[in-house]
C-alpha positions as a printed NumPy array, in Angstrom:
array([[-35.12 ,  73.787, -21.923],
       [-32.416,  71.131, -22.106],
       [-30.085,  73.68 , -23.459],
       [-30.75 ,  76.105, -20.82 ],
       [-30.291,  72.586, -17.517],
       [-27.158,  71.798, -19.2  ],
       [-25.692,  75.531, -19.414],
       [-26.722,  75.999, -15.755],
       [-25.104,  72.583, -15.18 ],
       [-21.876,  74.011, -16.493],
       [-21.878,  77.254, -15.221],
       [-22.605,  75.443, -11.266],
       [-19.297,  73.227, -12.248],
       [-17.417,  76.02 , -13.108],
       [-17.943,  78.311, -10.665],
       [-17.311,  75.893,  -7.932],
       [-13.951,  74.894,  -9.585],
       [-12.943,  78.699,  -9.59 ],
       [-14.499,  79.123,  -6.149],
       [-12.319,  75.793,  -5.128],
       [ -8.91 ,  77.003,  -6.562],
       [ -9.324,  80.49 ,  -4.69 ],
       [-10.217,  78.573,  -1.661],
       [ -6.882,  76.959,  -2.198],
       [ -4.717,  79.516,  -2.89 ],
       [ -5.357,  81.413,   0.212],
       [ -4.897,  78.355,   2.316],
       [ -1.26 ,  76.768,   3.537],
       [ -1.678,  74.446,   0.51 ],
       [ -1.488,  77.194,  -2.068],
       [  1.245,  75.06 ,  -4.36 ],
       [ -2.254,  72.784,  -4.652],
       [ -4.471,  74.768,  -6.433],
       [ -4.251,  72.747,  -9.306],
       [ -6.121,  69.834,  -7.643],
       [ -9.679,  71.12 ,  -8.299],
       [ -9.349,  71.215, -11.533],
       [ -7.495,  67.774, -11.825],
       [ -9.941,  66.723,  -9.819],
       [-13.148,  67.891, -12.009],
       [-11.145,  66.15 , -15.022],
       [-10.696,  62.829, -13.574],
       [-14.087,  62.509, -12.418],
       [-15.8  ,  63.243, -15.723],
       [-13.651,  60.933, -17.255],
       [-14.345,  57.972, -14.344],
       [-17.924,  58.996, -14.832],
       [-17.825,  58.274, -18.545],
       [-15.912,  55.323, -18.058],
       [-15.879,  53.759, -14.616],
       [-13.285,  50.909, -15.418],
       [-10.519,  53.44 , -16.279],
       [-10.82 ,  54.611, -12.453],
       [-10.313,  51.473, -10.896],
       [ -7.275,  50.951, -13.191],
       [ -5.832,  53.922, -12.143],
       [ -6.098,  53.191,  -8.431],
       [ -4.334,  49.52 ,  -9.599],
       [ -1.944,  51.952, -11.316],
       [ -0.979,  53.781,  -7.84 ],
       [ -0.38 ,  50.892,  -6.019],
       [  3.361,  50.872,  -5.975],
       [  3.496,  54.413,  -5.238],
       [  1.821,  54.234,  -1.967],
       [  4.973,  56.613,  -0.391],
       [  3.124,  59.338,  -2.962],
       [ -0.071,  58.806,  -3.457],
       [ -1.801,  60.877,  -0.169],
       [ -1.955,  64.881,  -0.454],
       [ -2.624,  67.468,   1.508],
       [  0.007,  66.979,   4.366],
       [ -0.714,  62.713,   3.917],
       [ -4.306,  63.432,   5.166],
       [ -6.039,  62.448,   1.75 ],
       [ -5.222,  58.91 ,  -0.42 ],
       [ -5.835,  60.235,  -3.621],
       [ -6.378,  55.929,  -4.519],
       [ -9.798,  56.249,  -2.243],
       [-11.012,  59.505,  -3.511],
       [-11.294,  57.365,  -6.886],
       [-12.408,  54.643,  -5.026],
       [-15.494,  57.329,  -3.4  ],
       [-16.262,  58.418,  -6.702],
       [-17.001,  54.605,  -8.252],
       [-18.886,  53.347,  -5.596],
       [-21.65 ,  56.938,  -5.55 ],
       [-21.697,  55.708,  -9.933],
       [-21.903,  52.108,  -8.911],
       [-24.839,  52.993,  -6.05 ],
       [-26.335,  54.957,  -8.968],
       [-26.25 ,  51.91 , -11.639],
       [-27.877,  49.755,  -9.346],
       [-30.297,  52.238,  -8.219],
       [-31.557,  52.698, -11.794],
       [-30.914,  48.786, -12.72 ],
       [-27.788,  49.929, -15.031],
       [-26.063,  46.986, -12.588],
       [-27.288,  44.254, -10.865],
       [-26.227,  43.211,  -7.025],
       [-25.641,  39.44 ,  -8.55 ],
       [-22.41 ,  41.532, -11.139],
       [-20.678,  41.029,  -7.523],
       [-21.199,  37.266,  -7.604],
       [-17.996,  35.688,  -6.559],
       [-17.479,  32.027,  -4.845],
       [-15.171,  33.484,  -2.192],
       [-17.848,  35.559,  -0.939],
       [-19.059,  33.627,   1.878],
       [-15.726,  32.183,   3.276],
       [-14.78 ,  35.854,   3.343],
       [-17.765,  36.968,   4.968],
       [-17.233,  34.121,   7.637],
       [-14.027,  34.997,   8.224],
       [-15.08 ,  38.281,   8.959],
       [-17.488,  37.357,  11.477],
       [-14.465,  35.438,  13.112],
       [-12.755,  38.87 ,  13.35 ],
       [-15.457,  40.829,  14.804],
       [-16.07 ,  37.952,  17.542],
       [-12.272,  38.446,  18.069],
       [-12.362,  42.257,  18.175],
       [-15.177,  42.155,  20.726],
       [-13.157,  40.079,  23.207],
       [ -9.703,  41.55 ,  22.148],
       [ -7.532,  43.489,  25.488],
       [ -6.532,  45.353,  22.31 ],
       [ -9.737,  47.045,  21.459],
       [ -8.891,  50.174,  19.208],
       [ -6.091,  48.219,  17.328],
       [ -8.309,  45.602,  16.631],
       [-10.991,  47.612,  15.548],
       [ -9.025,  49.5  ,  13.407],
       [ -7.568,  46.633,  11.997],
       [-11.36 ,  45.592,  10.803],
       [-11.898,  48.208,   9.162],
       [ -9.008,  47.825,   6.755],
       [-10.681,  44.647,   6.343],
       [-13.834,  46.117,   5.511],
       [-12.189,  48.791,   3.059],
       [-10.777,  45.829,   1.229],
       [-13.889,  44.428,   0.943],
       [-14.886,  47.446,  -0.993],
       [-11.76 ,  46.8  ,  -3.402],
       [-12.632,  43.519,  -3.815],
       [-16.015,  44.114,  -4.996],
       [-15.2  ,  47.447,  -7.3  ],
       [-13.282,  44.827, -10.449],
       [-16.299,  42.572,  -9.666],
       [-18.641,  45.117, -10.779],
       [-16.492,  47.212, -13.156],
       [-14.037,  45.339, -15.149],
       [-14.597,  43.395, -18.641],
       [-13.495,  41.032, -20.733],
       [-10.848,  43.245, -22.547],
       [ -9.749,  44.813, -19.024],
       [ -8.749,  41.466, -18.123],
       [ -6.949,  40.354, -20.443],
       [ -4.98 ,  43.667, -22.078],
       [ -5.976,  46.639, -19.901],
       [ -5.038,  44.932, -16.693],
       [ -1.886,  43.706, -17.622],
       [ -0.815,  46.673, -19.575],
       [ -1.407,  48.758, -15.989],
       [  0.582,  46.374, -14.012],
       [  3.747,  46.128, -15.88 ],
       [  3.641,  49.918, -16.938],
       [  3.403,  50.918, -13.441],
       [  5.565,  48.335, -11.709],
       [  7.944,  49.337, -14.458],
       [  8.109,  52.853, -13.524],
       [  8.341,  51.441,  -9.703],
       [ 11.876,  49.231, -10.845],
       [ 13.473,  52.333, -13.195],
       [ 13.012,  54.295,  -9.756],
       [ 14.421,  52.147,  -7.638],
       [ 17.15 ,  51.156,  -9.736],
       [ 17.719,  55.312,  -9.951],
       [ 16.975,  55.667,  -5.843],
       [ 19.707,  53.155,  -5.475],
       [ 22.203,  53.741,  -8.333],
       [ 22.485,  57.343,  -6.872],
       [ 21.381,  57.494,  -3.327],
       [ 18.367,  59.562,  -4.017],
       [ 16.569,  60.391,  -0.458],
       [ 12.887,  59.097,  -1.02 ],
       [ 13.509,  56.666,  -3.622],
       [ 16.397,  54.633,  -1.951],
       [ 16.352,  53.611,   2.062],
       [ 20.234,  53.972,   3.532],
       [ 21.469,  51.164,   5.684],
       [ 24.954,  51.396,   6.543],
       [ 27.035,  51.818,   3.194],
       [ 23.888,  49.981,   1.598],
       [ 21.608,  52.043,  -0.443],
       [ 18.074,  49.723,  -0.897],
       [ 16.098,  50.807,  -3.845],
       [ 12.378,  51.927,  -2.618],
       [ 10.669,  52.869,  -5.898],
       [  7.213,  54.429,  -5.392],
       [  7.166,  52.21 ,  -1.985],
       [  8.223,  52.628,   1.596],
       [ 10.006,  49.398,   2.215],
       [ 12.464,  47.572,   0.076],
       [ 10.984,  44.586,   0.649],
       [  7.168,  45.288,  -0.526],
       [  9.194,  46.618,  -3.791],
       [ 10.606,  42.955,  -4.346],
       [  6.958,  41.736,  -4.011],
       [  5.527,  44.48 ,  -6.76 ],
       [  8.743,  43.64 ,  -9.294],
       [  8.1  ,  39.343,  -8.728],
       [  4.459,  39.677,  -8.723],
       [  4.67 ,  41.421, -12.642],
       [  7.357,  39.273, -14.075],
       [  5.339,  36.652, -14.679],
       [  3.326,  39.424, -17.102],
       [  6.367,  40.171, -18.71 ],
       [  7.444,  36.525, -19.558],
       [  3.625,  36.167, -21.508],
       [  4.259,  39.053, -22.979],
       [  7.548,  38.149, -24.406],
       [  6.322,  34.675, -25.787],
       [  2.942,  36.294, -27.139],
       [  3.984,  39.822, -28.983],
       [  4.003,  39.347, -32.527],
       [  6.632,  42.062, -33.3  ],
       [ 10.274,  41.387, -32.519],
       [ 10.221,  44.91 , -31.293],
       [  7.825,  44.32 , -28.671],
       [  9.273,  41.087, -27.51 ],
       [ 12.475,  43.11 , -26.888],
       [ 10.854,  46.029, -25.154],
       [  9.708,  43.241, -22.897],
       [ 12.993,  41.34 , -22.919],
       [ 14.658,  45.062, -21.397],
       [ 11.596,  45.186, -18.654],
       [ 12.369,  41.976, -17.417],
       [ 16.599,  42.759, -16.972],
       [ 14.994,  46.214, -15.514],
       [ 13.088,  44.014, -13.496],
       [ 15.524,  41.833, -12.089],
       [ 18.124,  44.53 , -11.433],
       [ 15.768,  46.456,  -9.17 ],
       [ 14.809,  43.168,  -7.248],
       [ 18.952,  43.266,  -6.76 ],
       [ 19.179,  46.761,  -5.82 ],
       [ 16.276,  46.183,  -3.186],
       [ 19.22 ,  44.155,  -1.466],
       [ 16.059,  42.123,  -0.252],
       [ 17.29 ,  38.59 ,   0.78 ],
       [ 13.483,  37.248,   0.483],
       [ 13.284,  38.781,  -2.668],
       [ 15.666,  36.952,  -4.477],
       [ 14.593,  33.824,  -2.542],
       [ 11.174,  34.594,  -4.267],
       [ 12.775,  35.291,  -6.97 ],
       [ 13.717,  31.194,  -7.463],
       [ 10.384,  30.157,  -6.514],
       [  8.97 ,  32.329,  -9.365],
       [ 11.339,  31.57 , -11.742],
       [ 10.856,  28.064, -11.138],
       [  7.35 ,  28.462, -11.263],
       [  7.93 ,  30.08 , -14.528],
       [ 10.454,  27.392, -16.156],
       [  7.826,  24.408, -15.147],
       [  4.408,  25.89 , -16.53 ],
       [  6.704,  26.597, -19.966],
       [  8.847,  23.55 , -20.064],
       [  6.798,  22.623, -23.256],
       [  7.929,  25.658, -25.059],
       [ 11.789,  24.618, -24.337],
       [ 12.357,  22.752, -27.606],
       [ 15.332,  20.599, -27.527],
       [ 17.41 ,  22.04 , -29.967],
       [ 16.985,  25.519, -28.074],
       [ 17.793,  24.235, -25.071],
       [ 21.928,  24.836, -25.565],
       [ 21.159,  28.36 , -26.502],
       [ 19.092,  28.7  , -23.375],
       [ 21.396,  27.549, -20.833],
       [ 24.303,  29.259, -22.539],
       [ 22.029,  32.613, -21.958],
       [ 21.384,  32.071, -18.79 ],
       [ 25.263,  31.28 , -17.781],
       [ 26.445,  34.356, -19.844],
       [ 24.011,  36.337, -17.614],
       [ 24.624,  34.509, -14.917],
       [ 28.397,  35.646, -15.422],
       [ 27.309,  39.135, -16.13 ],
       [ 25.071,  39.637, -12.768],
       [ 28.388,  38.288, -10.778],
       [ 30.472,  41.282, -12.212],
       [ 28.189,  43.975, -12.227],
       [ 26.528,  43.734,  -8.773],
       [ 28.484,  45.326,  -6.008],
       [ 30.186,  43.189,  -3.466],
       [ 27.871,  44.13 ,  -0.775],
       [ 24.562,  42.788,  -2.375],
       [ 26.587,  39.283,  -2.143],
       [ 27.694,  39.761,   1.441],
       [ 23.864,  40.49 ,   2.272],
       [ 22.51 ,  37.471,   0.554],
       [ 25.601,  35.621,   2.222],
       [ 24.34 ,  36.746,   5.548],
       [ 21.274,  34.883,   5.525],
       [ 23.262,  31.372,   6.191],
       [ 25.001,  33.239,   9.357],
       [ 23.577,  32.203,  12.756],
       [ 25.161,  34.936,  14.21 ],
       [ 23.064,  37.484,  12.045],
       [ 21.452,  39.898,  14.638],
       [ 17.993,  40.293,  12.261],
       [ 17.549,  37.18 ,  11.432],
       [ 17.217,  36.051,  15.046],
       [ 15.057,  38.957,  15.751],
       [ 13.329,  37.49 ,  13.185],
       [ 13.102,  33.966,  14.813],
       [ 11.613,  35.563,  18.204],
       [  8.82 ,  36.823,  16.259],
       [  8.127,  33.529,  15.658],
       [  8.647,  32.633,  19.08 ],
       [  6.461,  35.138,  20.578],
       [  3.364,  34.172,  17.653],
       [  3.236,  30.727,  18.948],
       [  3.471,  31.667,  22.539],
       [  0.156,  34.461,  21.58 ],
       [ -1.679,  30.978,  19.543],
       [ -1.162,  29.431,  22.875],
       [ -2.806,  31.494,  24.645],
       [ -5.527,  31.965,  22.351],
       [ -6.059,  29.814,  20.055],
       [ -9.71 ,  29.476,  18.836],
       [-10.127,  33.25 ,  18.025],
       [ -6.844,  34.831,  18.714],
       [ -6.297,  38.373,  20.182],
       [ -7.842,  40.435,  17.466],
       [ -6.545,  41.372,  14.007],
       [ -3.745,  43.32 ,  13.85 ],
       [ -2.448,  43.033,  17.057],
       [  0.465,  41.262,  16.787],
       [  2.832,  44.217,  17.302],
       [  1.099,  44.688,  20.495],
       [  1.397,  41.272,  21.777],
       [  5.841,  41.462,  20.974],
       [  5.978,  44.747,  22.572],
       [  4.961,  43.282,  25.563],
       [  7.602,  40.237,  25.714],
       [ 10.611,  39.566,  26.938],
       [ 12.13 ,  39.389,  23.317],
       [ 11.449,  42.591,  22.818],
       [ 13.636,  43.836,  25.428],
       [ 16.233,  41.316,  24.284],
       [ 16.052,  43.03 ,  20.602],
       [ 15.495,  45.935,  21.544],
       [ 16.822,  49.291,  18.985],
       [ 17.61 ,  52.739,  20.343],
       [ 15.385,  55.191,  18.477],
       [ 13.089,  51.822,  16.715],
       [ 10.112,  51.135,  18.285],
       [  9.443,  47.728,  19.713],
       [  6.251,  47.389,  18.124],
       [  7.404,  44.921,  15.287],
       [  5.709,  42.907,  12.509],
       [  5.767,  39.4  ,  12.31 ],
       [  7.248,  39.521,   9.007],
       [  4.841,  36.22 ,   8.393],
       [  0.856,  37.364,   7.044],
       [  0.169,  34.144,   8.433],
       [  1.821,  34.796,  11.575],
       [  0.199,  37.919,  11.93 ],
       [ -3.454,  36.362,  10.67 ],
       [ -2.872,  32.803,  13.866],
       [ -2.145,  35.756,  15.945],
       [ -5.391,  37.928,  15.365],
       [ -7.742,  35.636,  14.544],
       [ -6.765,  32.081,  15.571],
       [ -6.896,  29.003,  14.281],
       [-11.162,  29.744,  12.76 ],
       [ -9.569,  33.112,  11.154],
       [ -6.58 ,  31.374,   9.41 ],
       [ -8.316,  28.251,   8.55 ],
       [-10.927,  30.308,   6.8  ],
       [ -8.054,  32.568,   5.369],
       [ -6.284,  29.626,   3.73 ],
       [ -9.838,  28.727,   2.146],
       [-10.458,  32.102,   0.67 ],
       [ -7.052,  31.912,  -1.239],
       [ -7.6  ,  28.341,  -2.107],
       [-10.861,  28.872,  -3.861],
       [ -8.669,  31.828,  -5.582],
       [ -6.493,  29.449,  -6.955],
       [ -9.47 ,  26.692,  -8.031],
       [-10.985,  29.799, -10.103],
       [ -7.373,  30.188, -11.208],
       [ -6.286,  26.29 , -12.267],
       [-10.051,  26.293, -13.582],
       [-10.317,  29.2  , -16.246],
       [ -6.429,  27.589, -17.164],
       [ -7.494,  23.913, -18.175],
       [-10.792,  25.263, -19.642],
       [ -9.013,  27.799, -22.314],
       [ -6.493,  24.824, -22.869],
       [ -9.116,  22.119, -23.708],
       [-10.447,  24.874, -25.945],
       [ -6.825,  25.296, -27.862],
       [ -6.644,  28.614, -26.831],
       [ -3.054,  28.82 , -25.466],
       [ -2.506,  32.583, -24.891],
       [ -5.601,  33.16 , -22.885],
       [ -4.73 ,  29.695, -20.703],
       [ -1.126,  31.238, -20.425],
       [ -2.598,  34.575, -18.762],
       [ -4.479,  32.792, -16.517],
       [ -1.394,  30.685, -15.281],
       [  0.8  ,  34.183, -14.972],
       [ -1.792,  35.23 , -12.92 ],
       [ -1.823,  31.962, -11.037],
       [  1.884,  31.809, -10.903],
       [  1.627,  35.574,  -9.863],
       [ -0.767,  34.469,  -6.696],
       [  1.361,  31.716,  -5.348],
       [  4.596,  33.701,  -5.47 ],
       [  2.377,  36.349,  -3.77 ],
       [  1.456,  34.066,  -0.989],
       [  4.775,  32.44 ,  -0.805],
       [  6.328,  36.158,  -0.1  ],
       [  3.587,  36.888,   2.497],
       [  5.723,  34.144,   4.223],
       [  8.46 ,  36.281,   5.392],
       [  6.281,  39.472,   4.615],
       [  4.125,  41.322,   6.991],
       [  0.808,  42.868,   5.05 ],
       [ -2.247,  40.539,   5.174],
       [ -4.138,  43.398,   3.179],
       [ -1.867,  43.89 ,   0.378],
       [ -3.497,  45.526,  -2.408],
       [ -1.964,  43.03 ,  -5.008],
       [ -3.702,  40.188,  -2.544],
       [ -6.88 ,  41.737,  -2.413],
       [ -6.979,  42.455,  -6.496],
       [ -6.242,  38.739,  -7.296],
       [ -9.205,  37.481,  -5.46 ],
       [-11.855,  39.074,  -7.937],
       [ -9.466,  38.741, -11.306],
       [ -9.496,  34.7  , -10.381],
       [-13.549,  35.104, -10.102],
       [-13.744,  37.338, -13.207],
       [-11.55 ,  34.991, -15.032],
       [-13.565,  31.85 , -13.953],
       [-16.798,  33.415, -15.11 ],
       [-15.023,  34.45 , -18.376],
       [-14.204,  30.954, -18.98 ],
       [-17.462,  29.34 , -17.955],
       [-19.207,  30.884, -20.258],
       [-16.614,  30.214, -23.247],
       [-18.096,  27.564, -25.74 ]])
């Protein structure tokens, strides 16, 4: 009888497939008949192991310019995302998983702060923007809780890291390529400047994947036991830094010096005295070696930033303007999430700045900007706590793995630290307050803390 349920189990899946690829190829999207199929595949393998499919959505992240099909209708990221949450509803609806595997000490700051942005999306002049900047909220609550419930012990500390610098990797080789040749898709054209993209669609989110995995690469580099992994990770990390360049991001390489500082401080016990020489000659010889290879107009853009006169960094400065003017008005609660763009297309700097054929509805370029804006002074007070008690579970799981002598594992958990302040120190002059690599860090800090708490 069990035979017979699982052959009519079989024959149900594989008639729908065929029924599904017909379907397909006598629709517009006939070139996507394969998708069925790929998609049967991928969700007996998430089935079997759920963890693997929220890695793969981590894995997609910097190709967000790729990652929808069907004419950009479908994000192929939440289809995976659908699929966990129906097996996690399942676990907990046969006690596989228990509501308290979500436990995280963010939890209710987050859920206060979304109370603050309902309040502010009921009494918002910018209704549907509002609203439909809660429920990107509200999706990331859903990524937020998915690690919580699915990851382990071995995800965080190999799996994890393994995804992010394999993907971000791919991101830098294609920007580096998207630059290096003026590819269309993989390179944005500004003038005679050709910005590497990757897997993105803005230069500048590509600086914040490529600084966000370095500090990865660095552990890896001091914690490989073969020489020929330490070199593999050695040749990421020049990969790394050469598609930050050909980003021709300003912030980015401003980021760049808060990471690397970050970097040089946490390890400044590894920098033995008589290595030192050999470590600053390094550094000059590359140095010297950056200097020749990049072109002449990566140096005139970075140059830029110190000239008043620089058309885009004043339009820049009115967003600023035009943020505290919207606090002003409301302070307590803001005008509702997301709405900044609606509140500068409305000013007078907006005419002043104004592009033909660019819209007027512009970004902050400042998360925080954008969060005083939506929310008010509650929302980004709140916010600010949520990514503080990030960083406790951070600086906690750190000291407790060091008192323990276990240096490697203490390491991770200050890349990932150093990893979340250069994140938030980006979001300074970066416009996404629900950037996937934000949302992840939240329950990788909890998972991390809970790892370490219960570490003898």
């Amino acid at each position: 009888m069990g035979r017979l349920g699982n052959n009519l189990v079989l024959t149900t899946l594989l008639t729908g497939l065929l029924l599904a690829t017909l379907g397909m190829l006598v629709t517009p999207y006939y070139w996507a008949a394969w998708v069925p199929a790929f998609a049967l595949l991928l969700s007996l393998v998430v089935a079997r192991s759920p963890h693997w499919g929220f890695l793969l959505m981590v894995a997609t992240i910097p190709f967000g310019a790729y990652r929808k099909v069907l004419g950009d209708r479908i994000d192929v990221a939440w289809l995976v995302a659908a699929l966990l949450i129906v097996i996690i509803a399942i676990d907990l609806l046969v006690r596989r998983r228990q509501l308290s595997d979500a436990r995280a000490r963010f939890w209710p700051l987050f859920a206060l702060f979304l109370a603050v942005n309902l309040v502010s999306v009921v009494f918002s002049p910018y209704g549907s923007v509002a609203v439909k900047d809660l429920m990107l909220w509200l999706a990331g609550c859903v990524f937020i809780a998915l690690p919580l419930f699915l990851l382990r012990r071995e995800d965080l500390y190999r799996h994890l890291p393994n995804v992010l610098i394999v993907s971000i990797g791919i991101g830098a080789l294609l920007a580096l390529l998207g630059s290096a040749l003026g590819l269309e898709g993989l390179a944005a054209q500004k003038g005679d400047i050709s910005r590497g993209l990757g897997g993105t669609r803005d230069p500048n989110n590509m600086g914040l994947m490529l600084l966000f995995g370095l500090p990865l690469l660095v552990h890896r580099v001091l914690y490989s036991p073969l020489k020929r992994q330490k070199s593999l990770y050695v040749a990421l990390i020049i990969v790394s830094l050469l598609a930050v360049a050909s980003t021709y991001s300003r912030g980015a390489v401003l980021m760049l010096m808060i990471c690397t500082a970050q970097l040089v401080w946490h390890y400044r016990h590894r920098l033995q005295v008589r290595l030192l020489g050999v470590v600053i000659a390094l550094v000059a010889l590359g140095g010297a070696a950056t200097m020749m290879t990049l072109p002449q107009s990566f140096w005139e853009r970075q140059l830029s930033i110190t000239d008043s006169g620089d058309k885009s960094l004043s339009r820049r400065a009115s967003y600023l303007v035009v943020g505290w003017d919207s606090l002003a008005d409301a302070p307590l609660l803001g005008h509702g999430p997301g709405t900044f763009p609606e509140r500068y297309v409305r000013s007078d700097e907006a005419k002043e700045f104004s592009r033909e054929g660019k819209s007027d509805r512009r970004f902050a370029h400042n998360s925080y900007m954008e969060v005083l804006v939506g929310s008010g002074l509650i929302g980004f007070a709140l916010f600010l706590a949520i990514q503080y008690r990030a960083w406790q579970d951070l600086r906690f799981s750190e000291r407790r793995w060091q008192s323990l002598g276990q240096w490697a594992q203490a390491d991770l958990a200050a890349s990932y630290r150093i990893m979340f302040l250069t994140l938030l120190a980006y979001l300074m002059i970066f416009s996404d307050t629900h950037h996937k690599y934000w949302l992840l860090i939240l329950p990788v800090a909890a998972l991390l803390r809970r790892d370490a708490e219960r570490a003898e």
